[in-house]
Amino acid sequence: MGPDDESPVQIVDAAAGERVQARPTPDGQGLVLLRESEGQITLTTLDLEGDEVSAPVRIPPADGPELPRFARHPTAPLYLLGAQSGAARGLSLVQLETGALTGIHARPTSAVVFSPDGSVVVSVEPTARGAQVISTTLDGAIEYVLVPASPLVSEDELDWAPPGEALVDS
């Protein structure tokens, strides 16, 4: 929105032939931007004016038209990366300053998000029986199936619900 009204403000522009995706940062004070241009894919963090807060880091591509899924860690200088195919297949952490990639696993992954405190990763993994939701520690050592494989689980989006009022059991 504009600073004084409800009108939208363009923060990012895509050149001809570019593909751009953006997600809000965990604190809501910026955007994580994925940009694909001339066969290269980069992630960067922007403030709400569109200025770079972090330098772009190059990430591996997925195959075909798929773009890797991504999220920004709530406090650490990390991006989370997930894809179903290509060099980005699986789940990985990307260091914000260096672009160093650390793989967590290589299973096809279609949606990714950090927990609100950043201690675990939650991802959606497609299976023959439908998608399942998995919780994984950052080092990949501990995994839990949060939602078993089901055709009702969406492979497209995954996010945390805003905190609400506590429910009281009567």
Backbone as a printed PyTorch tensor [residue, N CA C, xyz], in Angstrom:
tensor([[[  0.8400,  -1.1780,   0.0000],
         [  0.0000,   0.0000,   0.0000],
         [  0.8820,   1.2380,   0.0000]],

        [[  0.3340,   2.3020,  -0.4750],
         [  1.0620,   3.5570,  -0.4550],
         [  1.2210,   4.0520,   0.9680]],

        [[  2.1640,   4.9380,   1.2110],
         [  2.4170,   5.3830,   2.5770],
         [  1.2340,   6.1050,   3.2170]],

        [[  0.4010,   6.7950,   2.4230],
         [ -0.6820,   7.5860,   2.9870],
         [ -2.0760,   7.1070,   2.6030]],

        [[ -2.1490,   6.0180,   1.8310],
         [ -3.4780,   5.5790,   1.3880],
         [ -3.4950,   4.0740,   1.1530]],

        [[ -4.5440,   3.6210,   0.5490],
         [ -4.7380,   2.2000,   0.2970],
         [ -4.2540,   1.7960,  -1.0930]],

        [[ -3.6040,   2.6760,  -1.8430],
         [ -3.1960,   2.3450,  -3.2060],
         [ -1.9540,   1.4550,  -3.1940]],

        [[ -1.8980,   0.4800,  -4.1140],
         [ -0.7230,  -0.4030,  -4.1620],
         [  0.5170,   0.3440,  -4.6510]],

        [[  1.6730,  -0.1310,  -4.2030],
         [  2.9480,   0.4250,  -4.6150],
         [  3.7750,  -0.6970,  -5.2020]],

        [[  4.3340,  -0.4840,  -6.3850],
         [  5.1810,  -1.4980,  -7.0040],
         [  6.5800,  -1.4130,  -6.4060]],

        [[  7.0520,  -2.5450,  -5.8680],
         [  8.3620,  -2.5910,  -5.2420],
         [  9.3880,  -3.2090,  -6.1810]],

        [[  8.9670,  -4.2090,  -6.9530],
         [  9.8600,  -4.9630,  -7.8200],
         [  9.2890,  -4.9950,  -9.2200]],

        [[ 10.1680,  -4.9150, -10.2000],
         [  9.7600,  -4.9980, -11.5930],
         [ 10.5050,  -6.1560, -12.2400]],

        [[  9.8360,  -6.9170, -13.0940],
         [ 10.4750,  -8.0130, -13.8230],
         [ 10.7090,  -7.5690, -15.2600]],

        [[ 11.9350,  -7.7590, -15.7300],
         [ 12.2570,  -7.4410, -17.1140],
         [ 11.6940,  -8.5340, -18.0230]],

        [[ 11.6600,  -8.2630, -19.3030],
         [ 11.1810,  -9.2470, -20.2720],
         [ 12.0130, -10.5260, -20.1450]],

        [[ 11.3360, -11.6660, -20.0740],
         [ 12.0130, -12.9500, -19.9690],
         [ 12.3820, -13.3610, -18.5550]],

        [[ 12.1620, -12.4970, -17.5830],
         [ 12.4470, -12.8320, -16.1850],
         [ 11.2150, -13.4160, -15.5250]],

        [[ 11.4630, -14.2780, -14.5380],
         [ 10.3890, -14.7310, -13.6560],
         [ 10.7740, -14.3050, -12.2560]],

        [[  9.8010, -13.7730, -11.5210],
         [ 10.0470, -13.2460, -10.1860],
         [  8.9730, -13.7840,  -9.2460]],

        [[  9.3960, -14.2240,  -8.0580],
         [  8.4710, -14.5960,  -6.9990],
         [  8.9300, -13.8950,  -5.7320]],

        [[  7.9890, -13.5140,  -4.8870],
         [  8.3340, -12.8280,  -3.6390],
         [  7.4770, -13.3740,  -2.5080]],

        [[  8.0780, -13.4090,  -1.3280],
         [  7.3760, -13.7840,  -0.0930],
         [  7.7730, -12.7830,   0.9750]],

        [[  6.8980, -12.4780,   1.9100],
         [  7.2830, -11.5530,   2.9840],
         [  8.3270, -12.1790,   3.9010]],

        [[  9.1820, -11.3450,   4.4590],
         [ 10.1190, -11.8250,   5.4690],
         [  9.3310, -12.1650,   6.7320]],

        [[  9.8940, -13.0010,   7.6180],
         [  9.1530, -13.3730,   8.8280],
         [  8.7010, -12.1910,   9.6780]],

        [[  9.4690, -11.0860,   9.6760],
         [  9.0790,  -9.9270,  10.4840],
         [  8.1340,  -8.9800,   9.7420]],

        [[  7.8490,  -9.2720,   8.4800],
         [  6.9510,  -8.4390,   7.7020],
         [  7.5550,  -7.1260,   7.2440]],

        [[  8.8490,  -6.9300,   7.4670],
         [  9.4980,  -5.6610,   7.1290],
         [ 10.2380,  -5.6960,   5.8010]],

        [[ 10.0490,  -6.7560,   5.0260],
         [ 10.7220,  -6.8520,   3.7420],
         [ 10.1710,  -7.9950,   2.9190]],

        [[ 10.8640,  -8.2530,   1.8210],
         [ 10.4870,  -9.3290,   0.9100],
         [ 11.6970, -10.1860,   0.6030]],

        [[ 11.4760, -11.4890,   0.4910],
         [ 12.4860, -12.3790,  -0.0590],
         [ 12.1130, -12.5340,  -1.5240]],

        [[ 13.0530, -12.2530,  -2.3900],
         [ 12.7930, -12.2310,  -3.8250],
         [ 13.5910, -13.3160,  -4.5260]],

        [[ 12.8960, -14.1530,  -5.2900],
         [ 13.5370, -15.1230,  -6.1740],
         [ 13.4200, -14.5520,  -7.5760]],

        [[ 14.5470, -14.4920,  -8.2710],
         [ 14.5560, -13.9510,  -9.6290],
         [ 15.2610, -14.9390, -10.5420]],

        [[ 14.5840, -15.3330, -11.6220],
         [ 15.1980, -16.1810, -12.6390],
         [ 15.3970, -15.3340, -13.8850]],

        [[ 16.6480, -15.2610, -14.3320],
         [ 16.9800, -14.4630, -15.5070],
         [ 18.1690, -15.0990, -16.2180]],

        [[ 18.0240, -15.3070, -17.5040],
         [ 19.1020, -15.8410, -18.3310],
         [ 19.6900, -17.1300, -17.7610]],

        [[ 18.8120, -18.0150, -17.2650],
         [ 19.2520, -19.3150, -16.7850],
         [ 19.8370, -19.3190, -15.3870]],

        [[ 19.8760, -18.1920, -14.7210],
         [ 20.3860, -18.1280, -13.3480],
         [ 19.2470, -17.7650, -12.4000]],

        [[ 19.2940, -18.3570, -11.2020],
         [ 18.2890, -18.0680, -10.1940],
         [ 18.9990, -17.5060,  -8.9680]],

        [[ 18.4750, -16.3930,  -8.4480],
         [ 19.0510, -15.7830,  -7.2550],
         [ 17.9530, -15.5220,  -6.2190]],

        [[ 18.3800, -15.4930,  -4.9550],
         [ 17.5330, -15.0780,  -3.8400],
         [ 18.1700, -13.8570,  -3.2050]],

        [[ 17.3570, -12.9050,  -2.8330],
         [ 17.8340, -11.7400,  -2.1030],
         [ 16.7160, -11.2450,  -1.1950]],

        [[ 17.0750, -10.4550,  -0.2000],
         [ 16.0810,  -9.8470,   0.6760],
         [ 16.0380,  -8.3520,   0.3860]],

        [[ 14.8190,  -7.8350,   0.2550],
         [ 14.6050,  -6.4180,  -0.0300],
         [ 13.8480,  -5.7800,   1.1270]],

        [[ 14.0510,  -4.4740,   1.3220],
         [ 13.1940,  -3.7640,   2.2660],
         [ 11.9070,  -3.3840,   1.5360]],

        [[ 11.0010,  -2.7200,   2.2090],
         [  9.7090,  -2.4060,   1.6070],
         [  9.7660,  -1.2800,   0.5820]],

        [[ 10.9400,  -0.6820,   0.4240],
         [ 11.1460,   0.3090,  -0.6340],
         [ 11.7210,  -0.3380,  -1.8930]],

        [[ 12.0850,  -1.6240,  -1.7980],
         [ 12.6650,  -2.3320,  -2.9330],
         [ 14.1810,  -2.3210,  -2.9590]],

        [[ 14.8240,  -1.7950,  -1.9090],
         [ 16.2840,  -1.7580,  -1.8400],
         [ 16.7980,  -3.0670,  -1.2550]],

        [[ 17.9220,  -3.5510,  -1.7860],
         [ 18.5080,  -4.7970,  -1.2980],
         [ 19.0210,  -4.6570,   0.1200]],

        [[ 18.6300,  -5.5890,   0.9860],
         [ 19.1240,  -5.6740,   2.3500],
         [ 20.2620,  -6.6890,   2.3960]],

        [[ 20.2030,  -7.6690,   1.5030],
         [ 21.2660,  -8.6670,   1.3770],
         [ 21.6020,  -8.8320,  -0.1010]],

        [[ 22.8620,  -9.1300,  -0.3560],
         [ 23.2950,  -9.3300,  -1.7370],
         [ 22.6340, -10.5810,  -2.3040]],

        [[ 22.3500, -10.6080,  -3.6030],
         [ 21.7680, -11.8060,  -4.2030],
         [ 22.7190, -12.9990,  -4.0730]],

        [[ 22.1520, -14.1630,  -3.7660],
         [ 22.9240, -15.4030,  -3.7530],
         [ 22.3400, -16.3170,  -4.8180]],

        [[ 23.2320, -16.9600,  -5.5260],
         [ 22.8130, -17.8600,  -6.5960],
         [ 22.3810, -19.1930,  -6.0010]],

        [[ 21.2740, -19.7300,  -6.5110],
         [ 20.7710, -21.0200,  -6.0340],
         [ 20.6250, -21.9660,  -7.2150]],

        [[ 20.6220, -23.2770,  -6.9560],
         [ 20.4810, -24.2350,  -8.0500],
         [ 19.0560, -24.2340,  -8.6030]],

        [[ 18.9170, -24.6020,  -9.8740],
         [ 17.5930, -24.6210, -10.4880],
         [ 16.8640, -25.9410, -10.2830]],

        [[ 15.5610, -25.8940, -10.4600],
         [ 14.7420, -27.0960, -10.6020],
         [ 14.6430, -27.3770, -12.1000]],

        [[ 14.0880, -28.5200, -12.4690],
         [ 13.9350, -28.8450, -13.8850],
         [ 12.6760, -28.2090, -14.4610]],

        [[ 12.7030, -27.9750, -15.7640],
         [ 11.5330, -27.4890, -16.4820],
         [ 11.0450, -26.1560, -15.9650]],

        [[  9.7180, -25.9840, -15.9320],
         [  9.1740, -24.6890, -15.5170],
         [  9.1310, -24.4820, -14.0020]],

        [[  9.4310, -25.5350, -13.2320],
         [  9.3760, -25.4110, -11.7700],
         [ 10.4300, -24.4360, -11.2630]],

        [[ 10.0410, -23.5880, -10.3410],
         [ 10.9840, -22.7430,  -9.6150],
         [ 11.1120, -23.3010,  -8.2020]],

        [[ 12.3170, -23.2660,  -7.6210],
         [ 12.4570, -23.7310,  -6.2350],
         [ 11.5610, -22.9340,  -5.2980]],

        [[ 11.0980, -23.5970,  -4.2330],
         [ 10.3450, -22.9310,  -3.1730],
         [ 11.3530, -22.4070,  -2.1610]],

        [[ 10.9990, -21.3430,  -1.4430],
         [ 11.9830, -20.7140,  -0.5640],
         [ 11.3160, -20.0410,   0.6160]],

        [[ 12.1110, -19.8190,   1.6590],
         [ 11.6740, -19.0850,   2.8440],
         [ 12.9100, -18.4800,   3.5000]],

        [[ 12.7120, -17.4290,   4.2670],
         [ 13.7920, -16.7760,   5.0060],
         [ 13.6840, -17.1870,   6.4730]],

        [[ 14.8300, -17.5180,   7.0750],
         [ 14.8580, -17.8680,   8.5020],
         [ 14.4490, -16.6360,   9.3130]],

        [[ 13.7010, -16.8300,  10.4190],
         [ 13.2380, -15.6750,  11.1940],
         [ 14.3450, -14.8730,  11.8700]],

        [[ 15.4840, -15.4830,  12.2080],
         [ 16.5360, -14.7290,  12.9070],
         [ 17.9290, -14.9490,  12.3350]],

        [[ 18.2280, -16.0990,  11.8110],
         [ 19.5740, -16.4160,  11.3060],
         [ 19.7000, -16.0170,   9.8300]],

        [[ 20.9240, -15.7930,   9.3630],
         [ 21.1280, -15.4280,   7.9580],
         [ 21.0560, -16.6620,   7.0400]],

        [[ 19.8520, -17.2410,   6.9320],
         [ 19.6410, -18.4570,   6.1350],
         [ 18.3980, -18.3380,   5.2780]],

        [[ 18.4710, -18.9530,   4.1070],
         [ 17.2930, -19.2060,   3.2930],
         [ 17.0410, -20.7060,   3.3130]],

        [[ 15.8030, -21.0960,   3.1670],
         [ 15.4040, -22.4890,   3.0230],
         [ 14.9930, -22.6820,   1.5760]],

        [[ 15.4150, -23.7740,   0.9950],
         [ 15.1730, -24.0310,  -0.4230],
         [ 14.6100, -25.4330,  -0.5810]],

        [[ 13.5800, -25.5830,  -1.3930],
         [ 13.0090, -26.8940,  -1.6610],
         [ 12.5660, -26.9900,  -3.1090]],

        [[ 12.6890, -28.1880,  -3.6920],
         [ 12.2450, -28.4070,  -5.0690],
         [ 11.9630, -29.8880,  -5.2800]],

        [[ 11.1590, -30.1600,  -6.2930],
         [ 10.8240, -31.5330,  -6.6210],
         [ 11.7970, -32.1540,  -7.6110]],

        [[ 12.5880, -31.3330,  -8.3000],
         [ 13.4240, -31.8640,  -9.3750],
         [ 14.6840, -31.0180,  -9.5580]],

        [[ 15.5500, -31.4930, -10.4180],
         [ 16.7460, -30.7520, -10.7960],
         [ 17.7860, -30.6860,  -9.6960]],

        [[ 18.7400, -29.7860,  -9.8650],
         [ 19.8240, -29.6240,  -8.8950],
         [ 19.3160, -29.1400,  -7.5400]],

        [[ 18.1520, -28.5040,  -7.5140],
         [ 17.5790, -28.0010,  -6.2630],
         [ 16.7160, -29.0450,  -5.5590]],

        [[ 16.5670, -30.2460,  -6.1480],
         [ 15.6700, -31.2700,  -5.5860],
         [ 15.9800, -31.5280,  -4.1150]],

        [[ 14.9170, -31.6350,  -3.3180],
         [ 15.0650, -31.9220,  -1.9020],
         [ 14.9090, -30.6770,  -1.0680]],

        [[ 15.5840, -30.6780,   0.0560],
         [ 15.4940, -29.6030,   1.0330],
         [ 16.9060, -29.1710,   1.4040]],

        [[ 17.1860, -27.8720,   1.3260],
         [ 18.5300, -27.3520,   1.5960],
         [ 18.4600, -26.0240,   2.3290]],

        [[ 19.5490, -25.7150,   3.0290],
         [ 19.7410, -24.4000,   3.6350],
         [ 20.7770, -23.6510,   2.8110]],

        [[ 20.5600, -22.3570,   2.6160],
         [ 21.4900, -21.5110,   1.8660],
         [ 21.9530, -20.3970,   2.7930]],

        [[ 23.2750, -20.2710,   2.9730],
         [ 23.8400, -19.1950,   3.7890],
         [ 23.6480, -17.8570,   3.0810]],

        [[ 23.0960, -16.8960,   3.7780],
         [ 22.7890, -15.5890,   3.2130],
         [ 24.0430, -14.8520,   2.7350]],

        [[ 25.1120, -14.8970,   3.5270],
         [ 26.3120, -14.1220,   3.1820],
         [ 27.1600, -14.7690,   2.1010]],

        [[ 27.2340, -16.1030,   2.0880],
         [ 28.1720, -16.7950,   1.1910],
         [ 27.5020, -17.5470,   0.0580]],

        [[ 26.2250, -17.8640,   0.1960],
         [ 25.5520, -18.6810,  -0.8050],
         [ 25.8420, -20.1620,  -0.6580]],

        [[ 26.5850, -20.5530,   0.3910],
         [ 26.9110, -21.9670,   0.6000],
         [ 25.6290, -22.7580,   0.8180]],

        [[ 25.5590, -23.9030,   0.1580],
         [ 24.3700, -24.7560,   0.1930],
         [ 24.6360, -25.9800,   1.0550]],

        [[ 23.7480, -26.2590,   2.0160],
         [ 23.8480, -27.4400,   2.8680],
         [ 22.5800, -28.2540,   2.6860]],

        [[ 22.7190, -29.4560,   2.1470],
         [ 21.5650, -30.3020,   1.9220],
         [ 21.0480, -30.9130,   3.2100]],

        [[ 19.7270, -30.9650,   3.3590],
         [ 19.0940, -31.6490,   4.4790],
         [ 18.6320, -33.0280,   4.0300]],

        [[ 17.9750, -33.0980,   2.8690],
         [ 17.6240, -34.3750,   2.2420],
         [ 17.3700, -34.1440,   0.7550]],

        [[ 17.2810, -35.2340,  -0.0040],
         [ 17.1230, -35.1350,  -1.4630],
         [ 15.7580, -35.6140,  -1.9490]],

        [[ 14.7990, -35.7880,  -1.0520],
         [ 13.4580, -36.2050,  -1.4740],
         [ 12.7400, -35.0290,  -2.1430]],

        [[ 11.9160, -35.2990,  -3.1510],
         [ 11.1550, -34.2040,  -3.7720],
         [ 10.3620, -33.4300,  -2.7230]],

        [[ 10.4390, -32.1090,  -2.7950],
         [  9.8170, -31.2250,  -1.8130],
         [  9.0940, -30.1120,  -2.5620]],

        [[  7.8240, -29.8790,  -2.2080],
         [  7.0420, -28.9200,  -2.9920],
         [  6.7120, -27.6170,  -2.2760]],

        [[  6.7840, -27.5590,  -0.9710],
         [  6.5310, -26.3150,  -0.2340],
         [  7.3700, -26.3560,   1.0340]],

        [[  7.8640, -25.1880,   1.4740],
         [  8.7640, -25.1360,   2.6230],
         [  8.4660, -23.9100,   3.4830]],

        [[  8.7150, -24.0640,   4.8010],
         [  8.5790, -22.9430,   5.7220],
         [  9.3880, -23.2680,   6.9830]],

        [[  9.9610, -22.2420,   7.6020],
         [ 10.5850, -22.3970,   8.9140],
         [  9.4930, -22.3050,   9.9720]],

        [[  9.7040, -22.9750,  11.1090],
         [  8.8210, -22.7640,  12.2450],
         [  9.0080, -21.3200,  12.7090]],

        [[  8.0560, -20.7530,  13.4520],
         [  8.1860, -19.3560,  13.8750],
         [  9.4860, -19.0500,  14.6240]],

        [[ 10.0360, -20.0150,  15.3840],
         [ 11.2970, -19.7590,  16.0840],
         [ 12.5110, -20.2030,  15.2750]],

        [[ 12.2890, -20.7940,  14.1010],
         [ 13.3870, -21.1850,  13.2280],
         [ 14.0930, -22.4660,  13.6080]],

        [[ 13.6000, -23.1880,  14.5930],
         [ 14.3030, -24.3840,  15.0580],
         [ 14.0550, -25.6120,  14.1890]],

        [[ 12.9650, -25.6260,  13.4650],
         [ 12.6610, -26.7400,  12.5700],
         [ 12.1490, -26.2140,  11.2390]],

        [[ 12.1440, -27.1210,  10.2740],
         [ 11.6350, -26.8530,   8.9400],
         [ 10.3870, -27.7100,   8.7630]],

        [[  9.3650, -27.1540,   8.1690],
         [  8.1820, -27.9300,   7.8120],
         [  8.0800, -27.8860,   6.2960]],

        [[  7.8690, -29.0590,   5.6970],
         [  7.8180, -29.1430,   4.2450],
         [  6.7170, -30.0800,   3.7940]],

        [[  6.3170, -29.9190,   2.5450],
         [  5.3450, -30.8010,   1.9140],
         [  6.0990, -31.6480,   0.9050]],

        [[  5.8800, -32.9650,   0.9990],
         [  6.5270, -33.8990,   0.0870],
         [  5.4580, -34.7040,  -0.6380]],

        [[  5.4570, -34.6540,  -1.9780],
         [  4.4910, -35.4540,  -2.7180],
         [  4.8480, -36.9390,  -2.6470]],

        [[  3.8250, -37.8000,  -2.5490],
         [  4.0030, -39.2480,  -2.5720],
         [  2.9610, -39.8320,  -3.5260]],

        [[  3.0290, -41.1220,  -3.7610],
         [  2.0590, -41.7750,  -4.6340],
         [  0.6460, -41.7100,  -4.0530]],

        [[  0.5100, -41.5890,  -2.7400],
         [ -0.7990, -41.5540,  -2.0830],
         [ -1.2800, -40.1290,  -1.7900]],

        [[ -0.5710, -39.1440,  -2.2460],
         [ -0.8900, -37.7510,  -1.9570],
         [  0.2740, -37.1060,  -1.2300]],

        [[  0.1290, -35.8580,  -0.8850],
         [  1.2180, -35.1370,  -0.2270],
         [  1.1880, -35.3810,   1.2770]],

        [[  2.3750, -35.3340,   1.8870],
         [  2.4870, -35.4390,   3.3430],
         [  3.2550, -34.2390,   3.8610]],

        [[  3.0020, -33.8820,   5.1210],
         [  3.6750, -32.7480,   5.7510],
         [  4.6720, -33.3090,   6.7500]],

        [[  5.9430, -32.8670,   6.6300],
         [  7.0560, -33.3830,   7.4240],
         [  7.6810, -32.2440,   8.2220]],

        [[  8.0390, -32.5210,   9.4610],
         [  8.8060, -31.6040,  10.3000],
         [ 10.2180, -32.1710,  10.4170]],

        [[ 11.2290, -31.3330,  10.1740],
         [ 12.6190, -31.7740,  10.1760],
         [ 13.4800, -30.7680,  10.9280]],

        [[ 14.4130, -31.2640,  11.7540],
         [ 15.3790, -30.3580,  12.3810],
         [ 16.3130, -29.8100,  11.3010]],

        [[ 16.9780, -28.7040,  11.5890],
         [ 17.8310, -28.0630,  10.5840],
         [ 18.9780, -28.9460,  10.1220]],

        [[ 19.4170, -29.8740,  10.9630],
         [ 20.4870, -30.7800,  10.5390],
         [ 19.9420, -32.0620,   9.9050]],

        [[ 18.6130, -32.1900,   9.8250],
         [ 17.9980, -33.3580,   9.2130],
         [ 17.9990, -34.6050,  10.0750]],

        [[ 18.4780, -34.4950,  11.3200],
         [ 18.6350, -35.6710,  12.1790],
         [ 17.3070, -36.2210,  12.6910]],

        [[ 16.3360, -35.3600,  12.9110],
         [ 15.0590, -35.8060,  13.4680],
         [ 13.9400, -35.3660,  12.5260]],

        [[ 13.1030, -36.3220,  12.1320],
         [ 11.9720, -36.0280,  11.2710],
         [ 10.7000, -36.6160,  11.8760]],

        [[  9.6070, -35.8930,  11.6860],
         [  8.2960, -36.3750,  12.1070],
         [  7.3140, -36.1590,  10.9620]],

        [[  6.4300, -37.1060,  10.7520],
         [  5.3310, -36.9170,   9.8130],
         [  4.2240, -36.2190,  10.5860]],

        [[  3.9430, -34.9760,  10.2310],
         [  2.9010, -34.2060,  10.9160],
         [  1.5150, -34.5260,  10.3580]],

        [[  1.4450, -34.6730,   9.0250],
         [  0.1970, -35.0370,   8.3570],
         [  0.5320, -36.1550,   7.3780]],

        [[ -0.0450, -37.3520,   7.5660],
         [  0.2490, -38.4680,   6.6580],
         [ -0.1980, -38.1620,   5.2300]],

        [[  0.3560, -38.9040,   4.2910],
         [  0.0420, -38.7120,   2.8780],
         [ -1.4650, -38.7370,   2.6460]],

        [[ -1.9480, -37.7250,   1.9300],
         [ -3.3670, -37.6010,   1.6480],
         [ -3.5600, -36.7810,   0.3820]],

        [[ -4.5520, -37.1270,  -0.4390],
         [ -4.8490, -36.2910,  -1.6050],
         [ -5.4300, -34.9330,  -1.2110]],

        [[ -5.7950, -34.7560,   0.0430],
         [ -6.3590, -33.4900,   0.5100],
         [ -5.2960, -32.4550,   0.8740]],

        [[ -4.0260, -32.8790,   1.0120],
         [ -2.9440, -31.9470,   1.3510],
         [ -2.4830, -31.2400,   0.0780]],

        [[ -2.4790, -29.9150,   0.1100],
         [ -2.0270, -29.1250,  -1.0340],
         [ -0.5040, -29.1480,  -1.1270]],

        [[  0.0010, -29.3460,  -2.3240],
         [  1.4460, -29.3040,  -2.5410],
         [  1.9410, -27.8850,  -2.8070]],

        [[  1.0260, -26.9460,  -2.9820],
         [  1.4000, -25.6190,  -3.4550],
         [  1.8260, -24.6360,  -2.3880]],

        [[  1.1740, -24.6140,  -1.2600],
         [  1.4580, -23.6020,  -0.2520],
         [  1.5300, -24.2150,   1.1300]],

        [[  2.3400, -23.5820,   1.9590],
         [  2.4750, -23.9910,   3.3470],
         [  2.8540, -22.7450,   4.1300]],

        [[  2.1430, -22.4850,   5.2130],
         [  2.4440, -21.3010,   6.0080],
         [  1.9200, -21.5130,   7.4130]],

        [[  2.3490, -20.6610,   8.3250],
         [  1.8790, -20.7000,   9.7040],
         [  0.6680, -19.8120,   9.8400]],

        [[ -0.3120, -20.2630,  10.6130],
         [ -1.4570, -19.4180,  10.9260],
         [ -1.0120, -18.3970,  11.9630]],

        [[ -1.5620, -17.1900,  11.9070],
         [ -1.1990, -16.2100,  12.9360],
         [ -1.6570, -16.6950,  14.2970]],

        [[ -0.9350, -16.3120,  15.3500],
         [ -1.3540, -16.7380,  16.6830],
         [ -2.7510, -16.2180,  16.9920]],

        [[ -3.5150, -17.0160,  17.6640],
         [ -4.8670, -16.6170,  18.0130],
         [ -5.0920, -16.7800,  19.5060]],

        [[ -6.3170, -16.6580,  19.8870],
         [ -6.6510, -16.8270,  21.2920],
         [ -6.5630, -18.3000,  21.6740]],

        [[ -6.1390, -18.5460,  22.8810],
         [ -6.0660, -19.9210,  23.3770],
         [ -7.4670, -20.4720,  23.5310]],

        [[ -7.6390, -21.7300,  23.1560],
         [ -8.9200, -22.3870,  23.3300],
         [ -8.9480, -23.0450,  24.7020]],

        [[-10.0540, -22.8910,  25.3900],
         [-10.2080, -23.4490,  26.7190],
         [-11.0730, -24.6920,  26.6130]],

        [[-10.5700, -25.7890,  27.1320],
         [-11.3210, -27.0310,  27.1360],
         [-12.2200, -27.0310,  28.3650]],

        [[-13.5330, -27.1610,  28.1500],
         [-14.4490, -27.1080,  29.2990],
         [-14.7560, -28.4610,  29.8700]]])
